[in-house]
Amino acid sequence: MSRCFLYWFRNDLRLADNRALTACIAALDAAHDFLLPVYCMDPRQFAMLDLGFPKTGVHRRQFLEDCLRDLQQRLQSKGSDLLIVEGKPEVVLPILVTMLNAVAIYGSKQMTREEVTVEQALENTLQNGLAPHSCDLHLTAQMPLIEKDHLPFSIENLPDVFTQFRKRVEKNWQVLQPQQEPTRFPAFPQSLSFQALMSTPESSESQALESHTSESQALEPGIKPVEIPDSRPALPLTYPGGESEAHKRLQHYFWETHGIQTYKETRNGLLGDDYSSKFSPYLVLGCLSARQIDAELCTYEARVLKNESTYWLRFELLWRDYFYFVFMKYGNRLFQANGLSKTPVPWKKDQAVFQAWCRGETGIPFVDANMKALNATGFMSNRGRQNVASFLSKTLKIDWRWGAAYFESLLIDYEVCSNWGNWAYIAGVGNDPRENRVFNVVGQGKRYDSNGAFIQHWLPELAGLPAHLVHTPWKLNPLEAGLFNLSLPAHYKSPLAVQSLQ
Ligand code: FAD
């Protein structure tokens, strides 16, 4: 008798090297069983925050939709499909299980607070809510480059300083080979009731289903399929999402431009496409795995060139792993005001100052240009992120978690561990061994944007200034301002916290 399985896509929106998906396909009989690939648009992820912006902003949502559209098309080309539904996974998935008599749900395991809460709620419903029908939940962790079991120490003994972690990991280097995309895909369930549900969200089937669910779930609206529009709205997203685009980017950065050869020298760049790999958005939604990048690096090193730059990309991927394991060790402490620090920090909660930072109106051109770039594109360079984060938390002394939440809303490459871990690090409550490090954002601007091209790109009001004046417009006297035909907005005349930057 044929059985039905569910594959729950989360931050693993790819077919190749998807170990959880491979495990799922291996467990079923591809000739007879059915597989329903499903993605849940969880409304909690799109809610408004008290800070006045949504948890997921428009850029991030659009990037996600790109990824889902691409995944759907890839699955369709294999004779399958992707059901995208609006709803909480712990509510929607049990409904689908009941409808289809599914015997198991497979998916990726995550380990941060909100994601684990969802997993536990789902597990609970599957164990308690579906009797006599039973359905197993199989979740496989697959985000880092280095498997947890291949670390040369236990998570409790994870070094608190990155360099120690890196050196020990490099000595015991073990990375799994990426897996090929499944060649044969099980059929998509085509039961009548399912078809009806797909075409009429408010159908009697979906209402009937609600009566199968527990009291609290019955309040939920049932299953609402989501259609991702075919064409993308005209948002200036720098990078289109999806597994197909991820492989194009890999191809571009390694084999077409050979940008990888000079990564170490260019990685602090600010303008343009190729100063860094731009793999991060693809990594965070799982369009690409870190193992696939590492395998490509190995091929490149064997066939073309192995140098400090190829090493450095791996080095950066280890930072990503490090924050992942730090979260595994310390869990929710990284969401708290004091982070890993034992000393309480009196963070300020000044909304007006925070809003000026968000809008890119602090009056410090290097900070403002970076924030404008983020607001317009959903992306900011690593150099920019370090500076704006340090400025908000160390110079303005605003609660760093507000800044982290703003990044979460905006960044197309938002990832829980990398974002909150980096923010805590910069704010001085994470894993930085250096005491009280503060970025001098004016000095950094002069160093990394010496000709002012980045600032002038994002702040056209400063475009008329010569490079040596563009970083400190508050120093212009009225005569100079007249000479360059400038009427500067007020924040450039009296920027926030300029005293500490002179
Ligand atoms: P590259 O320089 O080409 O690096 C290659 C890959 O290495 C990146 O794609 C990323 O996966 C990894 N990497 C590089 N630097 C870091 C780092 N410091 N920490 C963790 N991984 C790193 N990165 C995210 O992926 N998601 C986030 O939400 C995020 N938030 C950040 C917040 C702050 C305050 C700071 C300072 C950094 C943050 N980063 C985050 C790290 C880093 O800025 C981005 O990974 C990088 O800018 C992405 O561009 P890229 O892919 O071209 O990076």
XYZ file of C-alpha atoms and ligand atoms in Angstrom:
555
model
C 0.000 0.000 0.000
C 1.355 3.439 -0.842
C 2.133 5.831 1.987
C 2.388 9.587 2.134
C 5.305 11.577 3.578
C 5.666 15.321 4.133
C 8.875 17.218 3.542
C 8.815 20.452 5.538
C 11.113 23.010 3.873
C 12.523 25.613 6.264
C 15.916 27.328 5.812
C 17.024 24.593 3.383
C 15.420 25.781 0.138
C 17.430 23.560 -2.194
C 17.354 20.105 -3.722
C 21.088 19.382 -3.955
C 23.086 18.542 -0.814
C 19.964 18.626 1.289
C 20.666 15.830 3.752
C 17.261 15.991 5.388
C 15.554 15.695 1.999
C 17.865 12.862 0.956
C 17.051 11.030 4.202
C 13.363 11.495 3.503
C 13.567 10.173 -0.049
C 15.688 7.234 1.100
C 12.994 6.301 3.630
C 10.199 5.987 1.095
C 9.529 3.824 -1.883
C 9.836 6.291 -4.775
C 7.768 4.103 -7.084
C 4.746 3.787 -4.803
C 4.822 6.349 -2.028
C 3.847 10.005 -2.209
C 5.772 13.015 -1.012
C 4.269 16.394 -0.260
C 6.933 19.127 -0.173
C 5.518 22.002 1.855
C 6.606 25.430 3.078
C 4.719 27.363 5.765
C 4.622 31.153 5.668
C 4.407 31.600 9.414
C 2.452 34.817 10.177
C 4.559 35.366 13.319
C 7.560 35.948 11.054
C 5.809 38.841 9.312
C 4.237 40.546 12.337
C 4.862 44.175 13.331
C 7.317 44.614 16.183
C 6.810 47.084 19.038
C 9.766 48.987 17.607
C 7.545 50.045 14.696
C 8.813 47.864 11.851
C 7.943 44.334 10.692
C 9.979 41.318 11.805
C 10.463 40.516 8.122
C 10.701 43.571 5.903
C 9.890 43.808 2.193
C 13.350 42.946 0.865
C 13.679 39.844 2.961
C 10.182 38.735 2.063
C 10.868 39.272 -1.613
C 14.100 37.323 -1.453
C 12.248 34.487 0.295
C 9.521 34.538 -2.365
C 12.176 34.342 -5.093
C 13.635 31.297 -3.385
C 10.257 29.625 -3.030
C 9.319 30.309 -6.643
C 12.581 28.806 -7.808
C 12.207 25.778 -5.558
C 8.656 25.261 -6.763
C 9.792 25.375 -10.386
C 12.648 22.973 -9.711
C 10.277 20.544 -8.020
C 7.756 20.875 -10.849
C 10.471 20.058 -13.367
C 10.927 16.802 -11.467
C 7.240 15.937 -11.604
C 6.614 17.110 -8.042
C 5.504 20.484 -6.637
C 5.756 22.725 -3.606
C 2.716 23.551 -1.543
C 3.183 26.977 0.017
C 0.703 27.661 2.775
C 0.083 30.497 5.140
C -0.022 29.406 8.765
C 1.921 28.196 11.754
C 3.757 24.960 10.973
C 2.575 23.328 14.197
C -1.024 23.915 13.083
C -0.842 23.499 9.328
C 1.333 20.394 9.165
C -0.843 18.248 11.456
C -3.868 19.220 9.354
C -2.064 18.050 6.231
C -0.970 14.885 8.004
C -4.570 14.131 8.900
C -5.823 14.892 5.405
C -3.279 12.755 3.659
C -2.840 10.081 6.306
C 0.841 10.925 6.204
C 3.159 8.628 8.120
C 6.149 10.924 8.602
C 7.351 14.492 8.362
C 10.970 15.138 7.455
C 12.824 18.438 7.597
C 15.821 20.376 8.857
C 16.506 20.755 12.545
C 17.146 24.270 13.813
C 18.313 25.205 17.262
C 17.434 28.795 18.063
C 14.596 29.834 20.348
C 11.671 30.535 18.037
C 12.472 27.687 15.673
C 12.814 25.123 18.477
C 9.531 26.266 20.017
C 7.831 25.512 16.713
C 9.498 22.088 16.483
C 8.401 21.211 20.004
C 4.828 22.359 19.422
C 4.673 20.305 16.243
C 6.121 17.245 17.952
C 3.543 17.627 20.734
C 0.625 17.826 18.340
C 1.874 14.880 16.339
C 2.271 12.800 19.492
C -0.898 13.838 21.278
C -3.305 15.252 18.769
C -3.520 12.631 16.051
C -4.358 9.376 17.842
C -4.947 6.710 16.646
C -3.019 7.825 13.575
C 0.705 8.194 14.267
C 3.153 10.327 12.356
C 6.887 10.597 13.116
C 8.923 13.772 12.946
C 12.493 13.374 11.640
C 14.610 16.504 11.786
C 18.252 16.652 10.640
C 20.625 19.509 11.517
C 22.466 20.646 8.421
C 23.485 24.280 8.620
C 27.195 24.381 9.530
C 30.185 23.443 7.416
C 31.677 21.318 10.185
C 29.386 18.709 11.696
C 28.910 19.025 15.431
C 30.167 15.447 15.830
C 33.370 16.324 13.954
C 34.339 19.107 16.348
C 37.452 18.285 18.391
C 35.612 19.311 21.594
C 32.163 19.061 23.097
C 29.804 22.032 22.800
C 30.218 22.716 26.541
C 33.965 23.064 25.896
C 33.616 25.242 22.802
C 36.359 27.903 23.092
C 35.008 31.357 23.893
C 37.510 32.963 21.539
C 37.182 32.423 17.775
C 40.928 32.018 17.091
C 41.152 29.085 19.499
C 38.110 27.493 17.901
C 39.518 27.999 14.403
C 42.971 26.606 15.169
C 41.628 23.451 16.735
C 39.060 22.904 13.990
C 41.660 23.470 11.272
C 43.898 20.809 12.831
C 41.071 18.267 12.693
C 39.605 19.455 9.391
C 36.696 17.246 8.306
C 34.016 18.398 5.899
C 31.416 16.079 4.416
C 31.186 15.843 0.645
C 28.066 17.502 -0.746
C 25.325 15.187 -1.915
C 23.883 15.190 -5.425
C 20.350 16.313 -6.112
C 17.905 13.362 -5.930
C 17.503 11.936 -9.418
C 14.111 10.410 -8.858
C 11.415 12.295 -7.076
C 8.377 10.602 -5.486
C 4.982 11.639 -6.816
C 3.121 14.604 -5.401
C -0.117 13.514 -3.662
C -2.995 14.118 -6.047
C -5.950 13.166 -3.851
C -9.248 14.856 -4.751
C -9.767 16.608 -1.451
C -6.288 17.984 -1.693
C -6.944 19.401 -5.143
C -10.138 20.991 -3.896
C -8.303 22.570 -1.029
C -5.653 23.927 -3.334
C -8.194 25.668 -5.531
C -10.620 26.930 -2.864
C -9.002 27.918 0.375
C -12.334 28.350 2.140
C -13.656 25.003 0.896
C -15.824 22.780 3.027
C -12.900 20.349 3.274
C -10.762 22.922 4.971
C -13.596 23.837 7.344
C -14.234 20.168 8.038
C -10.577 19.763 8.795
C -10.795 22.292 11.551
C -13.142 20.007 13.434
C -10.391 17.351 13.448
C -8.055 19.664 15.271
C -7.804 20.545 18.947
C -9.796 23.420 20.392
C -7.003 25.975 20.118
C -6.200 24.940 16.570
C -9.838 25.204 15.590
C -9.434 28.953 15.976
C -6.885 28.896 13.204
C -8.094 29.718 9.711
C -7.270 26.271 8.301
C -5.018 25.967 5.296
C -4.501 28.897 2.983
C -2.382 28.126 -0.055
C -0.153 31.018 -1.042
C 0.523 31.796 -4.671
C 3.856 33.448 -5.293
C 3.402 35.887 -8.190
C 5.332 35.006 -11.335
C 7.107 38.262 -11.826
C 9.053 40.140 -9.207
C 7.923 43.585 -8.103
C 10.338 46.325 -8.996
C 12.254 46.449 -5.714
C 15.917 47.143 -6.177
C 16.960 43.781 -4.710
C 20.610 43.398 -5.482
C 20.461 39.630 -5.602
C 17.594 37.501 -6.846
C 16.877 34.506 -4.617
C 16.790 30.784 -5.304
C 18.970 27.712 -5.716
C 19.429 28.419 -9.444
C 20.655 31.961 -8.732
C 22.914 30.680 -5.960
C 24.717 28.420 -8.422
C 24.986 31.257 -10.925
C 26.588 33.396 -8.225
C 29.017 30.609 -7.328
C 29.907 30.201 -10.991
C 30.307 33.964 -11.407
C 32.530 34.515 -8.378
C 34.770 31.516 -8.938
C 34.911 30.706 -12.635
C 33.773 33.774 -14.570
C 35.364 36.711 -12.725
C 37.812 34.733 -10.531
C 36.892 37.241 -7.815
C 37.877 34.576 -5.322
C 41.564 35.050 -6.200
C 41.648 38.507 -4.607
C 39.009 38.071 -1.924
C 41.408 38.789 0.956
C 42.341 42.170 -0.538
C 38.860 43.217 -1.666
C 36.624 41.850 1.105
C 36.436 45.208 2.943
C 34.946 46.901 -0.104
C 31.717 48.850 -0.020
C 30.489 49.421 -3.563
C 29.771 46.931 -6.313
C 29.074 43.248 -6.683
C 32.356 41.435 -6.478
C 34.372 42.817 -3.560
C 33.012 39.875 -1.560
C 31.284 36.627 -2.456
C 27.658 37.675 -1.700
C 26.971 34.049 -0.828
C 25.317 34.987 2.464
C 21.673 35.417 1.306
C 21.868 32.035 -0.415
C 23.440 30.386 2.613
C 20.877 31.644 5.095
C 17.875 30.322 3.217
C 19.797 27.219 2.271
C 19.808 27.770 -1.494
C 23.459 26.844 -1.188
C 25.200 24.837 1.507
C 28.554 25.728 3.072
C 29.722 22.247 2.032
C 29.000 23.059 -1.621
C 31.069 26.237 -1.360
C 33.904 24.357 0.305
C 33.826 21.678 -2.412
C 33.960 24.384 -5.093
C 36.895 25.981 -3.294
C 38.718 22.621 -3.258
C 38.170 22.240 -7.007
C 39.331 25.792 -7.621
C 42.428 25.290 -5.484
C 43.266 22.053 -7.275
C 42.679 23.353 -10.803
C 43.432 27.061 -10.753
C 44.993 28.616 -7.678
C 45.323 28.121 -3.950
C 46.294 31.299 -2.109
C 45.530 33.394 0.972
C 42.254 34.516 -0.556
C 40.928 31.008 -1.078
C 41.937 30.250 2.516
C 40.237 33.406 3.731
C 36.836 32.500 2.355
C 36.968 29.261 4.317
C 38.097 31.286 7.321
C 34.948 33.412 7.033
C 32.765 30.353 6.688
C 34.253 29.217 9.976
C 33.038 32.439 11.582
C 29.573 31.437 10.476
C 29.993 28.029 12.091
C 31.445 29.588 15.190
C 28.377 31.742 15.855
C 26.194 28.700 15.235
C 28.035 26.683 17.882
C 28.179 29.652 20.263
C 24.376 29.684 20.123
C 24.317 25.972 20.734
C 26.433 26.542 23.840
C 24.780 29.654 25.261
C 21.269 29.574 23.768
C 18.976 32.422 24.692
C 21.623 34.388 26.620
C 22.567 35.923 23.272
C 19.183 37.604 23.056
C 19.565 39.254 26.450
C 20.745 42.818 27.040
C 23.948 41.698 28.770
C 24.583 38.827 26.364
C 27.402 36.674 27.694
C 28.722 39.451 29.904
C 28.287 39.245 33.669
C 28.301 43.013 34.081
C 24.970 44.767 33.456
C 25.171 47.487 30.785
C 22.837 50.517 31.106
C 21.667 50.580 27.465
C 19.729 53.671 26.435
C 16.225 53.359 24.992
C 16.058 56.619 23.065
C 13.586 56.111 20.225
C 14.398 59.419 18.474
C 18.112 58.628 18.290
C 17.397 55.057 17.202
C 15.034 56.232 14.466
C 17.651 58.689 13.163
C 20.109 55.783 12.956
C 17.531 53.621 11.143
C 16.772 56.333 8.607
C 20.445 57.071 8.001
C 20.230 60.563 9.448
C 22.824 60.540 12.200
C 24.875 63.197 10.406
C 27.924 60.901 10.151
C 28.118 60.292 6.395
C 29.790 56.882 6.603
C 27.109 55.573 8.974
C 24.271 57.206 7.044
C 25.417 55.943 3.642
C 25.533 52.387 4.976
C 22.070 52.665 6.503
C 20.665 54.127 3.268
C 22.192 51.203 1.373
C 20.565 48.761 3.774
C 17.181 50.478 3.567
C 17.265 50.580 -0.222
C 18.624 47.110 -0.996
C 18.386 44.848 2.064
C 22.161 44.381 2.015
C 25.157 46.019 3.706
C 28.839 45.119 3.484
C 30.563 43.523 6.453
C 32.663 46.675 6.982
C 29.493 48.758 7.010
C 27.750 46.417 9.466
C 30.627 46.592 11.924
C 30.632 50.377 11.825
C 26.927 51.068 12.104
C 26.574 48.451 14.853
C 29.473 49.892 16.825
C 28.140 53.420 16.352
C 24.679 52.515 17.646
C 25.773 50.376 20.571
C 29.141 51.745 21.680
C 28.988 55.410 20.682
C 25.276 56.177 21.018
C 24.900 53.472 23.714
C 21.472 52.433 22.418
C 20.312 48.914 23.274
C 22.133 46.768 20.719
C 19.128 44.449 20.479
C 17.151 47.212 18.764
C 19.825 47.390 16.099
C 19.882 43.607 15.769
C 16.087 43.599 15.382
C 16.329 46.268 12.666
C 18.905 44.182 10.798
C 16.646 41.162 11.213
C 13.840 43.038 9.511
C 15.938 44.391 6.655
C 18.793 42.064 5.763
C 18.113 39.628 2.942
C 20.850 37.494 4.511
C 19.426 37.678 8.033
C 20.429 34.617 10.007
C 19.740 34.245 13.730
C 23.185 33.168 14.951
C 25.304 35.316 12.622
C 23.207 38.405 13.262
C 22.687 38.244 17.012
C 26.164 36.775 17.564
C 27.889 39.537 15.566
C 25.822 42.248 17.213
C 26.598 40.978 20.700
C 30.277 40.746 19.711
C 30.386 44.346 18.445
C 28.353 45.631 21.400
C 30.960 44.118 23.718
C 28.673 41.518 25.286
C 29.595 38.562 23.094
C 32.749 36.697 22.160
C 35.183 39.531 21.507
C 38.267 39.047 23.684
C 39.226 42.723 23.233
C 37.955 44.979 25.997
C 35.786 47.924 25.068
C 36.574 48.118 21.349
C 34.850 51.065 19.625
C 35.042 51.802 15.899
C 35.964 55.373 14.988
C 33.410 55.628 12.220
C 34.918 58.764 10.709
C 38.393 57.235 10.589
C 36.953 54.019 9.173
C 35.122 55.975 6.482
C 38.305 57.801 5.496
C 40.218 54.525 5.377
C 37.745 52.339 3.496
C 36.027 55.018 1.407
C 39.001 57.305 0.880
C 37.651 58.945 -2.269
C 34.156 59.269 -0.801
C 32.579 57.397 -3.735
C 30.455 55.157 -1.509
C 29.191 58.067 0.597
C 28.406 60.140 -2.476
C 26.606 57.226 -4.108
C 24.153 56.905 -1.218
C 24.095 60.541 -0.085
C 23.723 62.571 -3.286
C 23.367 65.731 -1.189
C 27.116 65.420 -0.533
C 27.993 64.687 -4.151
C 29.390 68.160 -4.801
C 32.041 67.954 -2.062
C 35.673 67.094 -2.681
C 36.760 63.766 -1.144
C 38.633 65.274 1.797
C 35.507 67.068 3.068
C 32.909 64.402 2.465
C 33.468 62.540 5.748
C 33.077 65.562 8.025
C 30.505 67.956 6.541
C 29.909 69.553 9.970
C 33.360 71.106 9.662
C 32.377 73.105 6.566
C 32.023 76.800 7.220
C 29.241 78.767 5.476
C 31.758 80.069 2.954
C 32.814 76.550 1.940
C 29.211 75.376 1.823
C 28.441 78.332 -0.470
C 31.451 77.550 -2.608
C 30.240 74.007 -3.213
C 26.657 75.180 -3.646
C 25.427 73.041 -0.760
C 22.415 73.484 1.484
C 22.999 70.699 3.929
C 20.247 68.963 5.922
C 20.426 69.880 9.622
C 21.867 66.538 10.776
C 25.106 67.183 8.858
C 25.581 70.444 10.737
C 25.208 68.877 14.186
C 25.622 65.122 13.913
C 24.834 62.760 16.779
C 27.788 62.118 19.065
C 30.351 63.940 16.985
C 32.314 65.021 20.058
C 33.525 61.494 20.689
C 34.706 61.156 17.078
C 36.877 64.245 16.710
P 31.972 37.205 2.402
O 32.924 38.207 2.935
O 32.118 36.818 0.995
O 32.085 35.912 3.341
C 31.704 34.605 2.899
C 30.737 34.005 3.871
O 31.331 33.860 5.157
C 29.507 34.867 4.104
O 28.554 34.657 3.099
C 29.047 34.393 5.479
O 28.304 33.217 5.383
C 30.362 34.073 6.174
N 30.781 35.212 7.004
C 31.614 36.214 6.665
N 31.808 37.036 7.714
C 31.061 36.544 8.730
C 30.828 36.941 10.073
N 31.402 38.018 10.620
N 29.973 36.210 10.820
C 29.371 35.111 10.316
N 29.574 34.679 9.057
C 30.399 35.386 8.280
N 25.988 37.409 8.199
C 24.920 36.698 7.863
O 25.042 35.756 7.072
N 23.685 36.977 8.388
C 23.488 38.004 9.268
O 22.369 38.225 9.732
C 24.614 38.801 9.614
N 24.483 39.860 10.455
C 25.606 40.587 10.796
C 25.462 41.631 11.721
C 26.570 42.378 12.090
C 26.419 43.499 13.104
C 27.824 42.088 11.542
C 29.027 42.882 11.935
C 27.974 41.040 10.644
C 26.872 40.280 10.274
N 26.993 39.197 9.359
C 25.884 38.463 9.051
C 28.305 38.770 8.881
C 28.780 39.384 7.548
O 28.657 40.771 7.590
C 28.050 38.830 6.358
O 28.043 37.432 6.392
C 28.720 39.263 5.052
O 28.780 40.651 4.974
C 27.939 38.711 3.881
O 28.483 39.108 2.663
P 29.286 38.063 1.765
O 28.496 36.819 1.600
O 29.710 38.774 0.548
O 30.521 37.742 2.726
